[in-house]
Amino acid sequence: MLTTQRRTPDTGHRTGLALTDVVGNLTVTRTGYVTAWYVAEPQRWSFKTDRERNQLVLAHAQRLAELTGRRLYLRITHRPYPVARWAEALHRSVVNPLPGWESYLQEEQLQVARLPLDDKVIYYGVRLGRVSGAGRAANKVLRGALDRELAALGRDLTEIDRTMSAPGMDASPAQAHDMDWLLTRSIGLGLPAPLDPPPQPDSVWSPSDLAEHTDGVEWSAPEPYAPHLRIAGDRNGQRVERYVTILTMSRMDLPDIPESGYGPWLQRLDRLRFPYEVSGVFDVREPAQTDRDIRDQLDRIRHQVNHHAEHDVDVPLQLSRQRDQGRGIEDETRSGFSGLATRVHGWIRIAVSAATAEDVRNRADQVIKMYSPQVVIKRPSDQYTMAREFIPGEDLAHTGYRRRMPVTTLAGSLPAATALVGDRVGPHIGSTSGVSRRAVMWHPWMSTEQRERSGLTVVLSTLGGGKSTLCGKVVYDTTRMGVPWVVLDPSGPLTRLCDLPELRPYSRRIDLMRAEPGTLNPYHVIPDPRPEHYTPEQYADYDDPALEASLALQRDTQAAAAQRRTLAIDAMRGLLPAQITGSQQTQTALLLAAGRTDASVHSSPHAIIKELEAESGLGLAEHAGHLAKLLHAAAELPQGQLIFPPADGDDRYQTAHQRLVVMSLRGLTLPADGTPPSEWTLEEQYSMPLLYLAGWYAQRSIYDRDMNDRKGLFLDETHALLSVPSGRTLVKKTGRDSRKHNTRALYATQDGGDILTAGVENWVDSVFVGRTIGAQAQRAALGLLGIEPGHGYEEILEGLSNQSRSSNTRLGWREFIFNDGNDGMERITVRLDRPALRDALNSTANPHRSRSNPFVELAKDGNR
């Protein structure tokens, strides 16, 4: 039973509440007032333009104005997302995980448990009207009378349903479990949330049903004017007591949003590191009421002005400002036709709780400082009656601290605005670091398996921005889930992932610079399409599915042969000096030679050289012979041997049976960005064809596995791949085929402009943007994120993962702007909490990494 500080008359049901009945989303009180309750959808505020934010505020204001003449209730509470439920969902999503998965998941569960996972829940209550005393009395013996009176309110309810579901409010009628949660959190104000909620409740509750919420909950005030009250109740098998303080908003001087840079004024509470609850009561005033109030206020001001004039005293400036403000409000209410001139009277309460009186006092002080100086927060003396306002159906404690405001000011609170990014199923990749701190999960294959979207993810940042850290963590976590990955790492440090004990038995590192001759044979790195990937079921919409499947296989087989020729020509051109590569004769000779050779997977670049030596047409014999000699010489070099095989062979065994394959091109010397080919060194010239051939080699793993199996492909230095036609074709083909082949492809690059110019933005599903410097690079990054440039977000990109001048240690974290591809976007922080993984992914130079400290050795000798 909910005990009270002052006993009130009851009707025989010992709940101590004004609430008597719940019918669907309607609540009925002893005095007959009926309120309809709704749950609002979360709304994203971060990384929208000022225009989009203003539209969001105005749409919310318009919906509020449509409730003119009604009383509106606001309740903000939180629903915990149990870590055990997240771990269970992740466990159910994995297929054939690596040994040790269970212990890994337990360790992740402990780490995530330290982060807040609560979902903010926004309830709106709209007072409909009142049922008669006869209907309430009949309820004792027959509910039919009450049901008939509630049905009579149906027209109003339909109108309110339409208003609440419209853009700007986006709220739907509360379901039975929503109403159950609202009462649980309101009656047990400040108590920990129950970990195991009760089974699905009924949609109709009587006073005897409400007793389930009040029994066992005790409210008490330690003393008449105590700054808090004590609430005790049974939670999760034990008796729990919490100290609760109720704060109320007093004088408000809120800046204009979004122009001021401030966010919605109720969203500030999301920054708190402790639980909070909000209760608001608002009367949306009729224009006539507002006009009458303003006239009365202006009359009082006018009398005061006349009084000053009678005594020949200057009118105070404050009084003049009040007069001007009143005239402005009067003009708005009389001339406004959009409803945005509507005025609102409101009472806003904030509840904070803690296990001790000292802690709850400290938390209340944090709220007060957070809103200072724009909003004055007071701690009222009558804590008990203030706290009861949080329970649906209870009256206002008193009319003190009433705030009078335009409806646009109330709309600027946007209580539903919150941090939206990621999902609650995938591995934990970090936490939000913008308006709030929430755990961020991301399942890389949810987009291909459920949303039927592409699996292409772009990762951008300048040097040291954390691309390898983020991608390495995603690869590590999902490899343990059982997903096979192929990683192309031109610089080599990611090969250390293969040395981690938990991955070593299932990993293979391939040093392509030391691989067998012919490993990067351009004809061999592009496989033929597999017939089992072309089933009639995929072409069921056609008149003859079997024929269409056969034709599609034939078309793609021919396309693979044509792509081999193009790739072979690009590789040959990459081995020739820049002066010769750019000539029309070279292009013509290579095209003719490649066109006469076999383009199957068993062919070889040696066949092109033979055709060049046999060239006799179009007067190209001398030039073709010269090209053949240059290519012969290049084939003898170590880099050239990777392209020219001594004999045909099949090396797919190197990747087919491993969960993690990291292909290293350590020793590869890529030319600096913007350096013209004529200025490349010989090593830089040979490195380019090796890079994009290695990309095709890595991509081949997608087609060597079943289409339905999850796969991962991580291509680093993507900007270098995009510098040649065959590299751009590789990037496009991977993005286009990622959904069909259930692949998550990570493209890491330093400049988003490379992705935009490559024409693959239509296949981009999600984007991570780390620290980005330079106006052009920032514009490209914002374009991939879907953000209009010129709204101040460029400075945010430059400030990501920023380190202070006084710091002399490397950062243990990296920041990104994460667009999850599902209308979620937030600033997140990625940390590597596993020391071994952090060391493996650490690419920062350390001269002491591989040698002992001589001073330590001397100290040891001295001790001897």
mmCIF file of N, CA and C in Angstrom, residues 5-6 75 186 189 219 221 226-229 231 244-250 277-281 347-351 378-392 394-402:
data_model
loop_
_atom_site.group_PDB
_atom_site.id
_atom_site.type_symbol
_atom_site.label_atom_id
_atom_site.label_comp_id
_atom_site.label_asym_id
_atom_site.label_seq_id
_atom_site.Cartn_x
_atom_site.Cartn_y
_atom_site.Cartn_z
ATOM 1 N N GLN A 5 1.593 10.859 3.730
ATOM 2 C CA GLN A 5 1.944 11.706 4.866
ATOM 3 C C GLN A 5 0.686 12.194 5.560
ATOM 4 N N ARG A 6 -0.363 12.477 4.783
ATOM 5 C CA ARG A 6 -1.652 12.878 5.324
ATOM 6 C C ARG A 6 -2.692 11.918 4.769
ATOM 7 N N ARG A 75 5.421 13.338 -18.948
ATOM 8 C CA ARG A 75 6.230 12.508 -18.048
ATOM 9 C C ARG A 75 7.415 11.970 -18.813
ATOM 10 N N SER A 186 6.233 5.797 -11.604
ATOM 11 C CA SER A 186 5.682 6.957 -10.917
ATOM 12 C C SER A 186 5.420 6.663 -9.449
ATOM 13 N N LEU A 189 8.759 6.090 -7.452
ATOM 14 C CA LEU A 189 9.616 7.190 -7.899
ATOM 15 C C LEU A 189 10.998 7.095 -7.253
ATOM 16 N N TRP A 219 5.946 5.926 1.063
ATOM 17 C CA TRP A 219 6.469 7.277 0.932
ATOM 18 C C TRP A 219 6.432 7.926 2.316
ATOM 19 N N ALA A 221 8.044 11.535 4.612
ATOM 20 C CA ALA A 221 8.866 12.741 4.716
ATOM 21 C C ALA A 221 9.540 12.732 6.077
ATOM 22 N N ALA A 226 11.702 19.005 5.178
ATOM 23 C CA ALA A 226 12.912 18.318 4.711
ATOM 24 C C ALA A 226 13.101 18.556 3.211
ATOM 25 N N PRO A 227 14.355 18.662 2.746
ATOM 26 C CA PRO A 227 14.605 18.909 1.324
ATOM 27 C C PRO A 227 14.463 17.658 0.461
ATOM 28 N N HIS A 228 13.936 16.592 1.030
ATOM 29 C CA HIS A 228 13.775 15.355 0.278
ATOM 30 C C HIS A 228 12.727 14.497 0.994
ATOM 31 N N LEU A 229 12.344 13.401 0.354
ATOM 32 C CA LEU A 229 11.494 12.409 1.010
ATOM 33 C C LEU A 229 12.106 11.034 0.779
ATOM 34 N N ILE A 231 11.505 7.056 -0.182
ATOM 35 C CA ILE A 231 10.603 6.119 -0.848
ATOM 36 C C ILE A 231 11.240 4.744 -0.773
ATOM 37 N N VAL A 244 14.656 11.040 -2.420
ATOM 38 C CA VAL A 244 14.187 11.699 -3.642
ATOM 39 C C VAL A 244 13.998 13.187 -3.351
ATOM 40 N N THR A 245 14.539 14.004 -4.235
ATOM 41 C CA THR A 245 14.351 15.453 -4.150
ATOM 42 C C THR A 245 13.626 15.933 -5.400
ATOM 43 N N ILE A 246 12.616 16.766 -5.176
ATOM 44 C CA ILE A 246 11.852 17.347 -6.283
ATOM 45 C C ILE A 246 12.292 18.791 -6.473
ATOM 46 N N LEU A 247 12.699 19.110 -7.696
ATOM 47 C CA LEU A 247 13.078 20.468 -8.068
ATOM 48 C C LEU A 247 12.028 21.024 -9.011
ATOM 49 N N THR A 248 11.880 22.311 -9.037
ATOM 50 C CA THR A 248 10.914 22.941 -9.943
ATOM 51 C C THR A 248 11.578 24.093 -10.672
ATOM 52 N N MET A 249 11.178 24.296 -11.908
ATOM 53 C CA MET A 249 11.723 25.394 -12.704
ATOM 54 C C MET A 249 11.005 26.682 -12.339
ATOM 55 N N SER A 250 11.804 27.712 -12.074
ATOM 56 C CA SER A 250 11.257 29.022 -11.724
ATOM 57 C C SER A 250 11.516 29.972 -12.886
ATOM 58 N N GLU A 277 13.779 12.029 -13.381
ATOM 59 C CA GLU A 277 12.405 11.940 -13.879
ATOM 60 C C GLU A 277 11.885 13.363 -14.050
ATOM 61 N N VAL A 278 10.988 13.543 -14.987
ATOM 62 C CA VAL A 278 10.388 14.856 -15.231
ATOM 63 C C VAL A 278 8.870 14.713 -15.233
ATOM 64 N N SER A 279 8.201 15.666 -14.593
ATOM 65 C CA SER A 279 6.747 15.767 -14.656
ATOM 66 C C SER A 279 6.391 17.199 -15.004
ATOM 67 N N GLY A 280 5.558 17.358 -16.005
ATOM 68 C CA GLY A 280 5.122 18.689 -16.407
ATOM 69 C C GLY A 280 3.614 18.732 -16.574
ATOM 70 N N VAL A 281 3.014 19.824 -16.141
ATOM 71 C CA VAL A 281 1.585 20.061 -16.322
ATOM 72 C C VAL A 281 1.453 21.388 -17.055
ATOM 73 N N TRP A 347 3.883 24.036 -15.239
ATOM 74 C CA TRP A 347 4.608 23.718 -14.020
ATOM 75 C C TRP A 347 5.525 22.549 -14.337
ATOM 76 N N ILE A 348 6.850 22.732 -14.195
ATOM 77 C CA ILE A 348 7.825 21.711 -14.588
ATOM 78 C C ILE A 348 8.602 21.271 -13.355
ATOM 79 N N ARG A 349 8.533 19.969 -13.054
ATOM 80 C CA ARG A 349 9.236 19.396 -11.905
ATOM 81 C C ARG A 349 10.281 18.391 -12.387
ATOM 82 N N ILE A 350 11.385 18.331 -11.649
ATOM 83 C CA ILE A 350 12.463 17.371 -11.919
ATOM 84 C C ILE A 350 12.725 16.590 -10.641
ATOM 85 N N ALA A 351 12.743 15.268 -10.744
ATOM 86 C CA ALA A 351 13.020 14.422 -9.584
ATOM 87 C C ALA A 351 14.371 13.748 -9.758
ATOM 88 N N LYS A 378 14.506 25.775 -8.286
ATOM 89 C CA LYS A 378 14.229 25.870 -6.860
ATOM 90 C C LYS A 378 13.938 24.491 -6.282
ATOM 91 N N ARG A 379 14.205 24.368 -4.975
ATOM 92 C CA ARG A 379 13.871 23.158 -4.236
ATOM 93 C C ARG A 379 12.723 23.496 -3.281
ATOM 94 N N PRO A 380 11.449 23.226 -3.664
ATOM 95 C CA PRO A 380 10.309 23.610 -2.826
ATOM 96 C C PRO A 380 10.333 22.888 -1.489
ATOM 97 N N SER A 381 9.647 23.477 -0.530
ATOM 98 C CA SER A 381 9.630 22.899 0.818
ATOM 99 C C SER A 381 8.681 21.718 0.929
ATOM 100 N N ASP A 382 7.561 21.742 0.210
ATOM 101 C CA ASP A 382 6.570 20.673 0.324
ATOM 102 C C ASP A 382 6.919 19.565 -0.660
ATOM 103 N N GLN A 383 7.941 18.786 -0.306
ATOM 104 C CA GLN A 383 8.443 17.770 -1.208
ATOM 105 C C GLN A 383 7.423 16.646 -1.450
ATOM 106 N N TYR A 384 6.675 16.302 -0.446
ATOM 107 C CA TYR A 384 5.766 15.168 -0.562
ATOM 108 C C TYR A 384 4.675 15.427 -1.601
ATOM 109 N N THR A 385 3.976 16.545 -1.493
ATOM 110 C CA THR A 385 2.895 16.826 -2.434
ATOM 111 C C THR A 385 3.431 17.099 -3.833
ATOM 112 N N MET A 386 4.649 17.669 -3.927
ATOM 113 C CA MET A 386 5.269 17.847 -5.234
ATOM 114 C C MET A 386 5.545 16.502 -5.896
ATOM 115 N N ALA A 387 6.009 15.541 -5.106
ATOM 116 C CA ALA A 387 6.334 14.230 -5.660
ATOM 117 C C ALA A 387 5.087 13.516 -6.175
ATOM 118 N N ARG A 388 3.953 13.738 -5.529
ATOM 119 C CA ARG A 388 2.731 13.068 -5.969
ATOM 120 C C ARG A 388 2.286 13.530 -7.361
ATOM 121 N N GLU A 389 2.743 14.691 -7.797
ATOM 122 C CA GLU A 389 2.390 15.143 -9.141
ATOM 123 C C GLU A 389 2.904 14.199 -10.219
ATOM 124 N N PHE A 390 3.918 13.401 -9.897
ATOM 125 C CA PHE A 390 4.475 12.480 -10.881
ATOM 126 C C PHE A 390 3.549 11.295 -11.151
ATOM 127 N N ILE A 391 2.565 11.076 -10.314
ATOM 128 C CA ILE A 391 1.645 9.944 -10.467
ATOM 129 C C ILE A 391 0.456 10.391 -11.316
ATOM 130 N N PRO A 392 0.122 9.656 -12.377
ATOM 131 C CA PRO A 392 -1.028 10.038 -13.204
ATOM 132 C C PRO A 392 -2.300 10.188 -12.373
ATOM 133 N N GLU A 394 -3.005 12.629 -10.247
ATOM 134 C CA GLU A 394 -2.869 13.480 -9.062
ATOM 135 C C GLU A 394 -2.947 14.955 -9.456
ATOM 136 N N ASP A 395 -3.474 15.757 -8.527
ATOM 137 C CA ASP A 395 -3.611 17.187 -8.770
ATOM 138 C C ASP A 395 -2.272 17.897 -8.557
ATOM 139 N N LEU A 396 -2.212 19.148 -9.028
ATOM 140 C CA LEU A 396 -1.075 20.003 -8.731
ATOM 141 C C LEU A 396 -0.970 20.223 -7.223
ATOM 142 N N ALA A 397 0.269 20.251 -6.725
ATOM 143 C CA ALA A 397 0.451 20.532 -5.299
ATOM 144 C C ALA A 397 -0.055 21.926 -4.970
ATOM 145 N N HIS A 398 0.284 22.888 -5.794
ATOM 146 C CA HIS A 398 -0.212 24.268 -5.676
ATOM 147 C C HIS A 398 0.136 24.966 -6.976
ATOM 148 N N THR A 399 -0.337 26.164 -7.139
ATOM 149 C CA THR A 399 -0.118 26.879 -8.399
ATOM 150 C C THR A 399 1.139 27.727 -8.384
ATOM 151 N N GLY A 400 1.954 27.602 -7.364
ATOM 152 C CA GLY A 400 3.206 28.343 -7.331
ATOM 153 C C GLY A 400 4.173 27.855 -8.393
ATOM 154 N N TYR A 401 5.131 28.717 -8.720
ATOM 155 C CA TYR A 401 6.149 28.436 -9.741
ATOM 156 C C TYR A 401 5.524 28.232 -11.121
ATOM 157 N N ARG A 402 4.386 28.849 -11.364
ATOM 158 C CA ARG A 402 3.765 28.754 -12.678
ATOM 159 C C ARG A 402 4.587 29.545 -13.680
#
